[in-house]
GROMACS .gro file of C-alpha atoms in nm:
model
  393
    1MET     CA    1  -2.642  -1.206   2.419
    2THR     CA    2  -2.453  -1.141   2.095
    3LEU     CA    3  -2.422  -0.815   1.913
    4ASP     CA    4  -2.737  -0.679   1.762
    5ARG     CA    5  -2.607  -0.619   1.411
    6ILE     CA    6  -2.784  -0.385   1.176
    7PRO     CA    7  -2.937  -0.603   0.903
    8GLN     CA    8  -2.769  -0.579   0.564
    9PRO     CA    9  -2.927  -0.742   0.259
   10ALA     CA   10  -2.729  -1.032   0.113
   11LYS     CA   11  -2.706  -0.858  -0.224
   12VAL     CA   12  -2.558  -0.546  -0.064
   13ARG     CA   13  -2.301  -0.754   0.128
   14ALA     CA   14  -2.203  -0.942  -0.187
   15ARG     CA   15  -2.149  -0.624  -0.385
   16HIS     CA   16  -1.950  -0.473  -0.103
   17GLN     CA   17  -1.722  -0.774  -0.080
   18GLN     CA   18  -1.662  -0.766  -0.456
   19GLY     CA   19  -1.561  -0.399  -0.447
   20LEU     CA   20  -1.835  -0.146  -0.512
   21THR     CA   21  -1.823   0.123  -0.776
   22ARG     CA   22  -2.134   0.294  -0.647
   23GLN     CA   23  -2.264   0.304  -0.294
   24THR     CA   24  -2.563   0.088  -0.214
   25GLY     CA   25  -2.778   0.023   0.089
   26LEU     CA   26  -2.701   0.293   0.344
   27ARG     CA   27  -2.651   0.579   0.105
   28HIS     CA   28  -2.969   0.563  -0.097
   29HIS     CA   29  -3.201   0.493   0.195
   30ARG     CA   30  -3.119   0.788   0.417
   31GLU     CA   31  -3.251   0.765   0.769
   32PRO     CA   32  -3.401   1.063   0.953
   33GLY     CA   33  -3.120   1.270   1.101
   34ARG     CA   34  -2.861   1.121   0.870
   35PRO     CA   35  -2.662   1.375   0.664
   36ASP     CA   36  -2.724   1.393   0.290
   37THR     CA   37  -2.407   1.271   0.117
   38THR     CA   38  -2.543   1.216  -0.234
   39ASP     CA   39  -2.317   1.492  -0.372
   40ILE     CA   40  -1.999   1.357  -0.212
   41PRO     CA   41  -1.791   1.066  -0.350
   42GLN     CA   42  -1.828   0.780  -0.100
   43LEU     CA   43  -1.573   0.524  -0.231
   44PRO     CA   44  -1.738   0.228  -0.057
   45GLY     CA   45  -1.524  -0.072   0.023
   46THR     CA   46  -1.225   0.147   0.109
   47THR     CA   47  -1.089   0.353   0.398
   48ALA     CA   48  -0.846   0.642   0.424
   49THR     CA   49  -0.476   0.560   0.433
   50ALA     CA   50  -0.446   0.770   0.750
   51PHE     CA   51  -0.671   0.518   0.927
   52THR     CA   52  -0.475   0.226   0.783
   53ARG     CA   53  -0.143   0.372   0.895
   54LEU     CA   54  -0.287   0.418   1.242
   55ASN     CA   55  -0.416   0.059   1.250
   56ALA     CA   56  -0.083  -0.084   1.140
   57SER     CA   57   0.112   0.121   1.395
   58ALA     CA   58  -0.126   0.027   1.676
   59ALA     CA   59  -0.113  -0.341   1.580
   60THR     CA   60   0.266  -0.339   1.590
   61ARG     CA   61   0.265  -0.172   1.931
   62LEU     CA   62   0.025  -0.441   2.050
   63GLY     CA   63   0.270  -0.709   1.947
   64VAL     CA   64   0.133  -0.808   1.604
   65SER     CA   65   0.418  -0.882   1.364
   66PRO     CA   66   0.406  -0.670   1.045
   67ASP     CA   67   0.462  -0.993   0.853
   68LYS     CA   68   0.102  -1.080   0.938
   69TYR     CA   69  -0.043  -0.789   0.739
   70ALA     CA   70   0.231  -0.641   0.514
   71HIS     CA   71   0.120  -0.858   0.219
   72LEU     CA   72  -0.240  -0.731   0.224
   73VAL     CA   73  -0.378  -0.516  -0.059
   74GLY     CA   74  -0.296  -0.148  -0.009
   75MET     CA   75  -0.012  -0.203   0.241
   76ALA     CA   76   0.272  -0.129   0.000
   77PRO     CA   77   0.484   0.166   0.126
   78GLN     CA   78   0.415   0.373  -0.188
   79HIS     CA   79   0.041   0.338  -0.131
   80LEU     CA   80   0.051   0.419   0.240
   81ALA     CA   81   0.282   0.719   0.203
   82GLY     CA   82   0.019   0.968   0.088
   83ASP     CA   83  -0.350   1.037   0.137
   84ARG     CA   84  -0.460   0.997  -0.225
   85TYR     CA   85  -0.485   0.619  -0.217
   86ARG     CA   86  -0.767   0.433  -0.040
   87THR     CA   87  -0.702   0.101   0.133
   88PRO     CA   88  -0.951  -0.188   0.109
   89SER     CA   89  -1.176  -0.212   0.412
   90SER     CA   90  -1.098  -0.584   0.421
   91THR     CA   91  -0.732  -0.501   0.486
   92ASN     CA   92  -0.821  -0.289   0.787
   93VAL     CA   93  -1.063  -0.551   0.919
   94ARG     CA   94  -0.788  -0.813   0.900
   95ILE     CA   95  -0.555  -0.591   1.105
   96TRP     CA   96  -0.828  -0.552   1.368
   97GLU     CA   97  -0.879  -0.928   1.369
   98LEU     CA   98  -0.511  -0.974   1.443
   99MET     CA   99  -0.534  -0.722   1.729
  100THR     CA  100  -0.835  -0.892   1.888
  101LEU     CA  101  -0.636  -1.216   1.889
  102ARG     CA  102  -0.382  -1.039   2.111
  103ALA     CA  103  -0.620  -0.871   2.358
  104PRO     CA  104  -0.993  -0.850   2.451
  105TRP     CA  105  -1.200  -0.615   2.238
  106HIS     CA  106  -1.238  -0.346   2.504
  107GLU     CA  107  -0.861  -0.336   2.561
  108VAL     CA  108  -0.802  -0.311   2.186
  109SER     CA  109  -1.044  -0.017   2.171
  110LEU     CA  110  -0.859   0.161   2.452
  111HIS     CA  111  -0.523   0.086   2.293
  112MET     CA  112  -0.640   0.232   1.960
  113ALA     CA  113  -0.782   0.539   2.134
  114HIS     CA  114  -0.445   0.605   2.299
  115GLN     CA  115  -0.279   0.600   1.955
  116SER     CA  116  -0.539   0.833   1.803
  117THR     CA  117  -0.402   1.173   1.894
  118LEU     CA  118  -0.541   1.476   1.713
  119GLY     CA  119  -0.429   1.468   1.349
  120THR     CA  120  -0.368   1.094   1.318
  121LEU     CA  121  -0.701   1.054   1.139
  122GLY     CA  122  -0.612   1.324   0.890
  123LEU     CA  123  -0.862   1.574   0.754
  124TRP     CA  124  -1.156   1.419   0.939
  125ASP     CA  125  -1.004   1.522   1.273
  126TYR     CA  126  -1.004   1.887   1.169
  127LEU     CA  127  -1.352   1.881   1.018
  128LEU     CA  128  -1.467   1.766   1.362
  129THR     CA  129  -1.270   2.014   1.572
  130GLN     CA  130  -1.247   2.338   1.374
  131ALA     CA  131  -1.615   2.434   1.340
  132ALA     CA  132  -1.796   2.722   1.506
  133THR     CA  133  -1.959   2.483   1.759
  134PRO     CA  134  -1.898   2.118   1.846
  135LEU     CA  135  -2.238   2.035   1.698
  136GLU     CA  136  -2.140   2.186   1.364
  137GLY     CA  137  -1.818   1.986   1.381
  138LEU     CA  138  -2.016   1.667   1.440
  139ARG     CA  139  -2.234   1.746   1.139
  140ASP     CA  140  -1.926   1.793   0.919
  141ALA     CA  141  -1.773   1.472   1.057
  142ALA     CA  142  -2.095   1.287   0.976
  143ARG     CA  143  -2.125   1.428   0.627
  144PHE     CA  144  -1.764   1.352   0.541
  145VAL     CA  145  -1.727   1.019   0.717
  146ALA     CA  146  -1.577   0.887   0.391
  147THR     CA  147  -1.262   1.091   0.459
  148VAL     CA  148  -1.170   0.838   0.727
  149ALA     CA  149  -1.396   0.531   0.714
  150ASP     CA  150  -1.584   0.306   0.473
  151ALA     CA  151  -1.894   0.509   0.397
  152GLY     CA  152  -2.046   0.203   0.233
  153THR     CA  153  -2.098   0.045   0.575
  154GLU     CA  154  -2.049   0.322   0.831
  155ALA     CA  155  -2.248   0.632   0.917
  156LEU     CA  156  -2.298   0.881   1.199
  157ARG     CA  157  -2.650   0.983   1.303
  158ILE     CA  158  -2.720   1.289   1.517
  159GLU     CA  159  -3.036   1.329   1.725
  160GLU     CA  160  -3.102   1.659   1.901
  161ASN     CA  161  -3.339   1.798   2.162
  162GLU     CA  162  -3.323   2.085   2.410
  163GLN     CA  163  -3.140   1.888   2.679
  164HIS     CA  164  -2.929   1.630   2.498
  165ILE     CA  165  -2.759   1.547   2.167
  166THR     CA  166  -2.701   1.181   2.088
  167LEU     CA  167  -2.451   1.064   1.831
  168SER     CA  168  -2.500   0.710   1.702
  169HIS     CA  169  -2.232   0.520   1.514
  170ILE     CA  170  -2.388   0.282   1.261
  171ASN     CA  171  -2.171   0.001   1.128
  172ALA     CA  172  -2.335  -0.246   0.891
  173ALA     CA  173  -2.022  -0.442   0.804
  174ASP     CA  174  -2.029  -0.819   0.841
  175LEU     CA  175  -1.783  -0.866   1.128
  176THR     CA  176  -1.716  -1.114   1.405
  177ASP     CA  177  -1.843  -1.012   1.748
  178GLU     CA  178  -1.498  -0.935   1.888
  179VAL     CA  179  -1.392  -0.721   1.591
  180ALA     CA  180  -1.730  -0.547   1.568
  181SER     CA  181  -1.726  -0.464   1.939
  182ALA     CA  182  -1.369  -0.331   1.921
  183ILE     CA  183  -1.420  -0.114   1.612
  184ARG     CA  184  -1.754   0.027   1.722
  185ALA     CA  185  -1.644   0.103   2.078
  186TYR     CA  186  -1.328   0.271   1.950
  187SER     CA  187  -1.513   0.477   1.687
  188LEU     CA  188  -1.753   0.608   1.951
  189SER     CA  189  -1.467   0.693   2.187
  190LEU     CA  190  -1.314   0.948   1.948
  191PHE     CA  191  -1.573   1.215   2.012
  192ARG     CA  192  -1.518   1.295   2.380
  193PRO     CA  193  -1.147   1.387   2.344
  194ARG     CA  194  -1.201   1.567   2.013
  195ILE     CA  195  -1.484   1.780   2.155
  196SER     CA  196  -1.278   1.852   2.467
  197GLU     CA  197  -0.982   1.952   2.253
  198SER     CA  198  -1.191   2.181   2.034
  199THR     CA  199  -1.367   2.354   2.326
  200ARG     CA  200  -1.050   2.360   2.540
  201ARG     CA  201  -1.238   2.223   2.839
  202ALA     CA  202  -1.324   1.876   2.963
  203ILE     CA  203  -1.653   1.749   2.819
  204THR     CA  204  -1.806   1.433   2.968
  205PRO     CA  205  -2.090   1.235   2.808
  206THR     CA  206  -2.406   1.180   3.009
  207LYS     CA  207  -2.454   0.827   2.874
  208VAL     CA  208  -2.293   0.569   2.649
  209ALA     CA  209  -2.469   0.272   2.491
  210LEU     CA  210  -2.280  -0.018   2.333
  211ALA     CA  211  -2.419  -0.293   2.112
  212ALA     CA  212  -2.191  -0.547   2.276
  213ARG     CA  213  -2.184  -0.794   2.561
  214ALA     CA  214  -2.071  -0.647   2.891
  215PRO     CA  215  -1.710  -0.751   2.966
  216ARG     CA  216  -1.615  -0.889   3.304
  217THR     CA  217  -1.449  -0.562   3.401
  218HIS     CA  218  -1.541  -0.216   3.279
  219ASP     CA  219  -1.223  -0.029   3.376
  220SER     CA  220  -1.092   0.013   3.021
  221LEU     CA  221  -1.432   0.136   2.898
  222ILE     CA  222  -1.468   0.382   3.186
  223GLN     CA  223  -1.127   0.518   3.092
  224LEU     CA  224  -1.229   0.522   2.726
  225TYR     CA  225  -1.544   0.731   2.775
  226GLY     CA  226  -1.476   0.913   3.101
  227THR     CA  227  -1.801   0.791   3.257
  228ARG     CA  228  -1.950   0.490   3.436
  229ALA     CA  229  -2.289   0.544   3.269
  230ILE     CA  230  -2.240   0.270   3.010
  231ASP     CA  231  -2.521   0.041   2.893
  232PHE     CA  232  -2.465  -0.283   2.701
  233ALA     CA  233  -2.643  -0.506   2.448
  234GLY     CA  234  -2.836  -0.219   2.294
  235PRO     CA  235  -2.945  -0.194   1.929
  236VAL     CA  236  -2.671   0.052   1.827
  237ASN     CA  237  -2.366   0.230   1.967
  238SER     CA  238  -2.436   0.583   2.084
  239ILE     CA  239  -2.291   0.855   2.301
  240THR     CA  240  -2.497   1.137   2.453
  241PHE     CA  241  -2.383   1.486   2.555
  242LYS     CA  242  -2.558   1.787   2.704
  243THR     CA  243  -2.690   2.014   2.432
  244ALA     CA  244  -2.537   2.317   2.604
  245ASP     CA  245  -2.190   2.159   2.577
  246LEU     CA  246  -2.220   2.108   2.203
  247THR     CA  247  -2.385   2.433   2.101
  248ALA     CA  248  -2.160   2.682   2.279
  249PRO     CA  249  -1.930   2.881   2.047
  250GLN     CA  250  -1.571   2.757   2.041
  251PRO     CA  251  -1.241   2.911   1.932
  252HIS     CA  252  -1.198   2.878   1.558
  253ALA     CA  253  -1.070   3.063   1.253
  254PRO     CA  254  -1.358   3.224   1.059
  255GLY     CA  255  -1.409   3.051   0.726
  256LEU     CA  256  -1.187   2.755   0.812
  257SER     CA  257  -1.474   2.505   0.814
  258GLY     CA  258  -1.570   2.603   0.461
  259LEU     CA  259  -1.213   2.554   0.341
  260LEU     CA  260  -1.195   2.216   0.511
  261ARG     CA  261  -1.522   2.103   0.352
  262ARG     CA  262  -1.403   2.203   0.004
  263HIS     CA  263  -1.073   2.027   0.065
  264ALA     CA  264  -1.262   1.715   0.175
  265GLU     CA  265  -1.470   1.717  -0.143
  266GLN     CA  266  -1.158   1.754  -0.357
  267LEU     CA  267  -0.971   1.484  -0.163
  268LEU     CA  268  -1.253   1.234  -0.215
  269ALA     CA  269  -1.302   1.330  -0.580
  270GLU     CA  270  -0.933   1.268  -0.656
  271ALA     CA  271  -0.893   0.955  -0.442
  272ILE     CA  272  -0.765   0.631  -0.594
  273PRO     CA  273  -0.942   0.327  -0.446
  274LEU     CA  274  -0.728   0.014  -0.413
  275ARG     CA  275  -0.979  -0.268  -0.380
  276ASP     CA  276  -0.799  -0.547  -0.565
  277TRP     CA  277  -0.504  -0.635  -0.789
  278LEU     CA  278  -0.646  -0.448  -1.088
  279ASP     CA  279  -0.672  -0.126  -0.887
  280ILE     CA  280  -0.310  -0.171  -0.776
  281PHE     CA  281  -0.202  -0.228  -1.138
  282ARG     CA  282  -0.380   0.087  -1.256
  283ALA     CA  283  -0.235   0.296  -0.974
  284ASP     CA  284   0.116   0.173  -1.052
  285LEU     CA  285   0.059   0.234  -1.422
  286ARG     CA  286  -0.026   0.596  -1.348
  287ALA     CA  287   0.266   0.644  -1.112
  288ALA     CA  288   0.518   0.495  -1.356
  289ARG     CA  289   0.426   0.692  -1.665
  290ASN     CA  290   0.631   1.010  -1.593
  291GLU     CA  291   0.416   1.195  -1.844
  292GLU     CA  292   0.488   0.928  -2.108
  293ILE     CA  293   0.286   0.624  -2.212
  294PRO     CA  294   0.447   0.309  -2.067
  295THR     CA  295   0.516  -0.013  -2.254
  296LEU     CA  296   0.403  -0.361  -2.159
  297GLN     CA  297   0.762  -0.447  -2.074
  298SER     CA  298   0.812  -0.143  -1.847
  299ALA     CA  299   0.480  -0.204  -1.670
  300ALA     CA  300   0.571  -0.568  -1.609
  301ARG     CA  301   0.907  -0.467  -1.464
  302GLN     CA  302   0.736  -0.214  -1.237
  303MET     CA  303   0.520  -0.493  -1.092
  304SER     CA  304   0.803  -0.751  -1.085
  305LEU     CA  305   0.615  -0.977  -1.327
  306SER     CA  306   0.690  -1.131  -1.663
  307THR     CA  307   0.500  -0.984  -1.955
  308ARG     CA  308   0.309  -1.310  -1.998
  309THR     CA  309   0.210  -1.320  -1.631
  310LEU     CA  310   0.094  -0.958  -1.647
  311GLN     CA  311  -0.118  -1.031  -1.954
  312ARG     CA  312  -0.267  -1.338  -1.785
  313ARG     CA  313  -0.353  -1.139  -1.471
  314LEU     CA  314  -0.527  -0.878  -1.685
  315GLU     CA  315  -0.724  -1.148  -1.865
  316GLU     CA  316  -0.833  -1.287  -1.528
  317HIS     CA  317  -0.978  -0.941  -1.451
  318GLN     CA  318  -1.158  -0.932  -1.789
  319THR     CA  319  -0.940  -0.667  -1.947
  320THR     CA  320  -0.631  -0.647  -2.169
  321TRP     CA  321  -0.311  -0.446  -2.190
  322SER     CA  322  -0.448  -0.268  -2.498
  323GLN     CA  323  -0.767  -0.164  -2.317
  324GLU     CA  324  -0.576  -0.041  -2.012
  325LEU     CA  325  -0.331   0.151  -2.229
  326GLN     CA  326  -0.616   0.316  -2.417
  327ALA     CA  327  -0.783   0.408  -2.089
  328LEU     CA  328  -0.460   0.560  -1.958
  329ARG     CA  329  -0.409   0.749  -2.283
  330ARG     CA  330  -0.762   0.888  -2.258
  331GLU     CA  331  -0.716   0.998  -1.897
  332GLN     CA  332  -0.381   1.161  -1.965
  333THR     CA  333  -0.498   1.335  -2.283
  334LEU     CA  334  -0.807   1.486  -2.121
  335ARG     CA  335  -0.607   1.591  -1.815
  336LEU     CA  336  -0.344   1.768  -2.027
  337LEU     CA  337  -0.612   1.938  -2.235
  338SER     CA  338  -0.806   2.066  -1.935
  339SER     CA  339  -0.527   2.153  -1.693
  340THR     CA  340  -0.233   2.272  -1.907
  341ASP     CA  341  -0.161   2.519  -2.187
  342LEU     CA  342   0.046   2.269  -2.385
  343SER     CA  343   0.004   2.280  -2.759
  344LEU     CA  344  -0.188   2.001  -2.925
  345SER     CA  345   0.128   1.875  -3.092
  346SER     CA  346   0.305   1.854  -2.754
  347ILE     CA  347   0.013   1.661  -2.608
  348ALA     CA  348   0.010   1.424  -2.907
  349GLU     CA  349   0.380   1.353  -2.854
  350ARG     CA  350   0.337   1.291  -2.481
  351VAL     CA  351   0.048   1.050  -2.511
  352GLY     CA  352   0.184   0.856  -2.808
  353TYR     CA  353  -0.018   0.983  -3.105
  354ALA     CA  354   0.160   1.024  -3.438
  355ASP     CA  355   0.005   1.365  -3.504
  356THR     CA  356  -0.255   1.612  -3.378
  357GLY     CA  357  -0.518   1.454  -3.601
  358GLY     CA  358  -0.505   1.140  -3.390
  359VAL     CA  359  -0.570   1.347  -3.076
  360ARG     CA  360  -0.860   1.532  -3.237
  361ARG     CA  361  -1.027   1.213  -3.354
  362ALA     CA  362  -0.978   1.044  -3.016
  363VAL     CA  363  -1.123   1.337  -2.818
  364GLN     CA  364  -1.424   1.351  -3.050
  365ARG     CA  365  -1.480   0.978  -3.000
  366TRP     CA  366  -1.440   0.994  -2.620
  367THR     CA  367  -1.641   1.307  -2.543
  368GLY     CA  368  -1.852   1.381  -2.850
  369GLN     CA  369  -1.686   1.725  -2.861
  370PRO     CA  370  -1.406   1.888  -3.057
  371VAL     CA  371  -1.077   1.959  -2.881
  372ALA     CA  372  -1.162   2.329  -2.830
  373ALA     CA  373  -1.484   2.241  -2.646
  374ALA     CA  374  -1.304   1.975  -2.444
  375ARG     CA  375  -1.052   2.233  -2.325
  376ALA     CA  376  -1.327   2.481  -2.237
  377HIS     CA  377  -1.550   2.239  -2.044
  378ASN     CA  378  -1.339   2.059  -1.789
  379ASP     CA  379  -1.634   1.895  -1.609
  380ASP     CA  380  -1.773   1.749  -1.928
  381CYS     CA  381  -1.447   1.593  -2.035
  382HIS     CA  382  -1.289   1.436  -1.732
  383PRO     CA  383  -1.374   1.074  -1.651
  384ARG     CA  384  -1.641   1.069  -1.383
  385GLU     CA  385  -1.469   0.813  -1.163
  386PRO     CA  386  -1.127   0.857  -1.001
  387GLY     CA  387  -1.019   0.517  -1.131
  388ILE     CA  388  -0.917   0.461  -1.494
  389ALA     CA  389  -1.234   0.421  -1.700
  390ARG     CA  390  -1.226   0.151  -1.964
  391ASP     CA  391  -1.240   0.270  -2.323
  392SER     CA  392  -1.353  -0.014  -2.542
  393SER     CA  393  -1.389   0.187  -2.862
   0.00000   0.00000   0.00000
C-alpha cells in the first residue's frame, strides 16, 4: 500500500510550484480543530532558514556532499546566516531527496531527530516549550507553524477529549513516497522530546499512526517515538498523548508566551521570501544599498553578472531595472519617513531625489497622502508585502 496523500487540487499545486504570494487551499478552508491563521503572514512556498540549516547539516553528516545542494536557491551563506530570509520549500525537499538516497526513510527520520536538539528549529521550538501547559504550547506551535515550515502545505490539527489529545500533522505537498514518509515521520517525532523537555519529565505517547508502509524493522521508529504502539498505512500522521500529561501546569516565565507570539508575528511580517532568482535579486539589492540607491553597474557587480545579462534576466521575469529601482526607492522612502526623524531634505538626498518636492510628489502618488500623513500613519504607508512591491507609475 502506498501513502494515502491528502488530495490537493491541481490548480493549488501549480500555484505553489510557481511561488505563491497568497496562501491557497489549506488556509482558506479551515478544518475543525485547525488554528485560525488568517491574521498571520504564511509565506507559502518557503520555510525558515533555521530548518534549512538543520537539513543541510544533517545531510552532510549522513554523507551527502554539499556540492549536491549548495547551488540551490536560498543556500548562499548570506541568506542562511540570519532568520529574516525564507528558503524555497523546493530546496529543502531536494535535500531530503538526497538523504533518502543514502538511507531508508525511517532511518533518515531518526537521523534528523537526533540533530534536532532544542533551539535548532529557532523560535518555533520555544513557542512549543515555553507555554503554561504543553497543550497551550501545541496550540502556539500549530498557529505559528509558518515560523518553521511551509504553511502553504503543512498544518497541525489538535483533537481533544477527556482522556486523550491527538496531534495530527497534515502535509499536502506533492512528494515521493520515501521523502513524504521521512518528512512526516520526523515532523511527528519532534513533539515527544519537546513536551518532555518542557515538563521536565518523560512523556510517552499512547499511540502513533503513520501514513506510510510498514518497514521491515521498526527499531528506528520505536526509538523515534518511545513506544511500540505504532500503526501504519493510515490516512494521516498522528500522535496521541494522555490529556492529563498535556494539561498539567509546567515551569515557565509568566508572560513569556505572549512575548514569543508577538515576536513570531513580527518575524513573519518582516521575512524576505526567496522563491526564485527575482527574489534573490531583490534581497541582494536591498542588502547592497547601504542607505543609498544603487546603480545598474553596482547591482550587476554584486551578482557577478554583466549589466546586459542582468537586464536580460529582469526582462525574463517581466520587470526592468527602472521598475525595480523605483520599487526600492519607494520602500526606502516610506521606511525612512515612518521609522526615522530625518529631515525631508536628508531623505531626498538618500533616496536620489533632486529636492524635497520630488519626495512629496512621489509619496502623494504612492499613498494618496501628503508626507505629514504618511509619517503619522505607518500602517497605511508601508508596502503590505515583505517583498519589494512593483511601482509601475
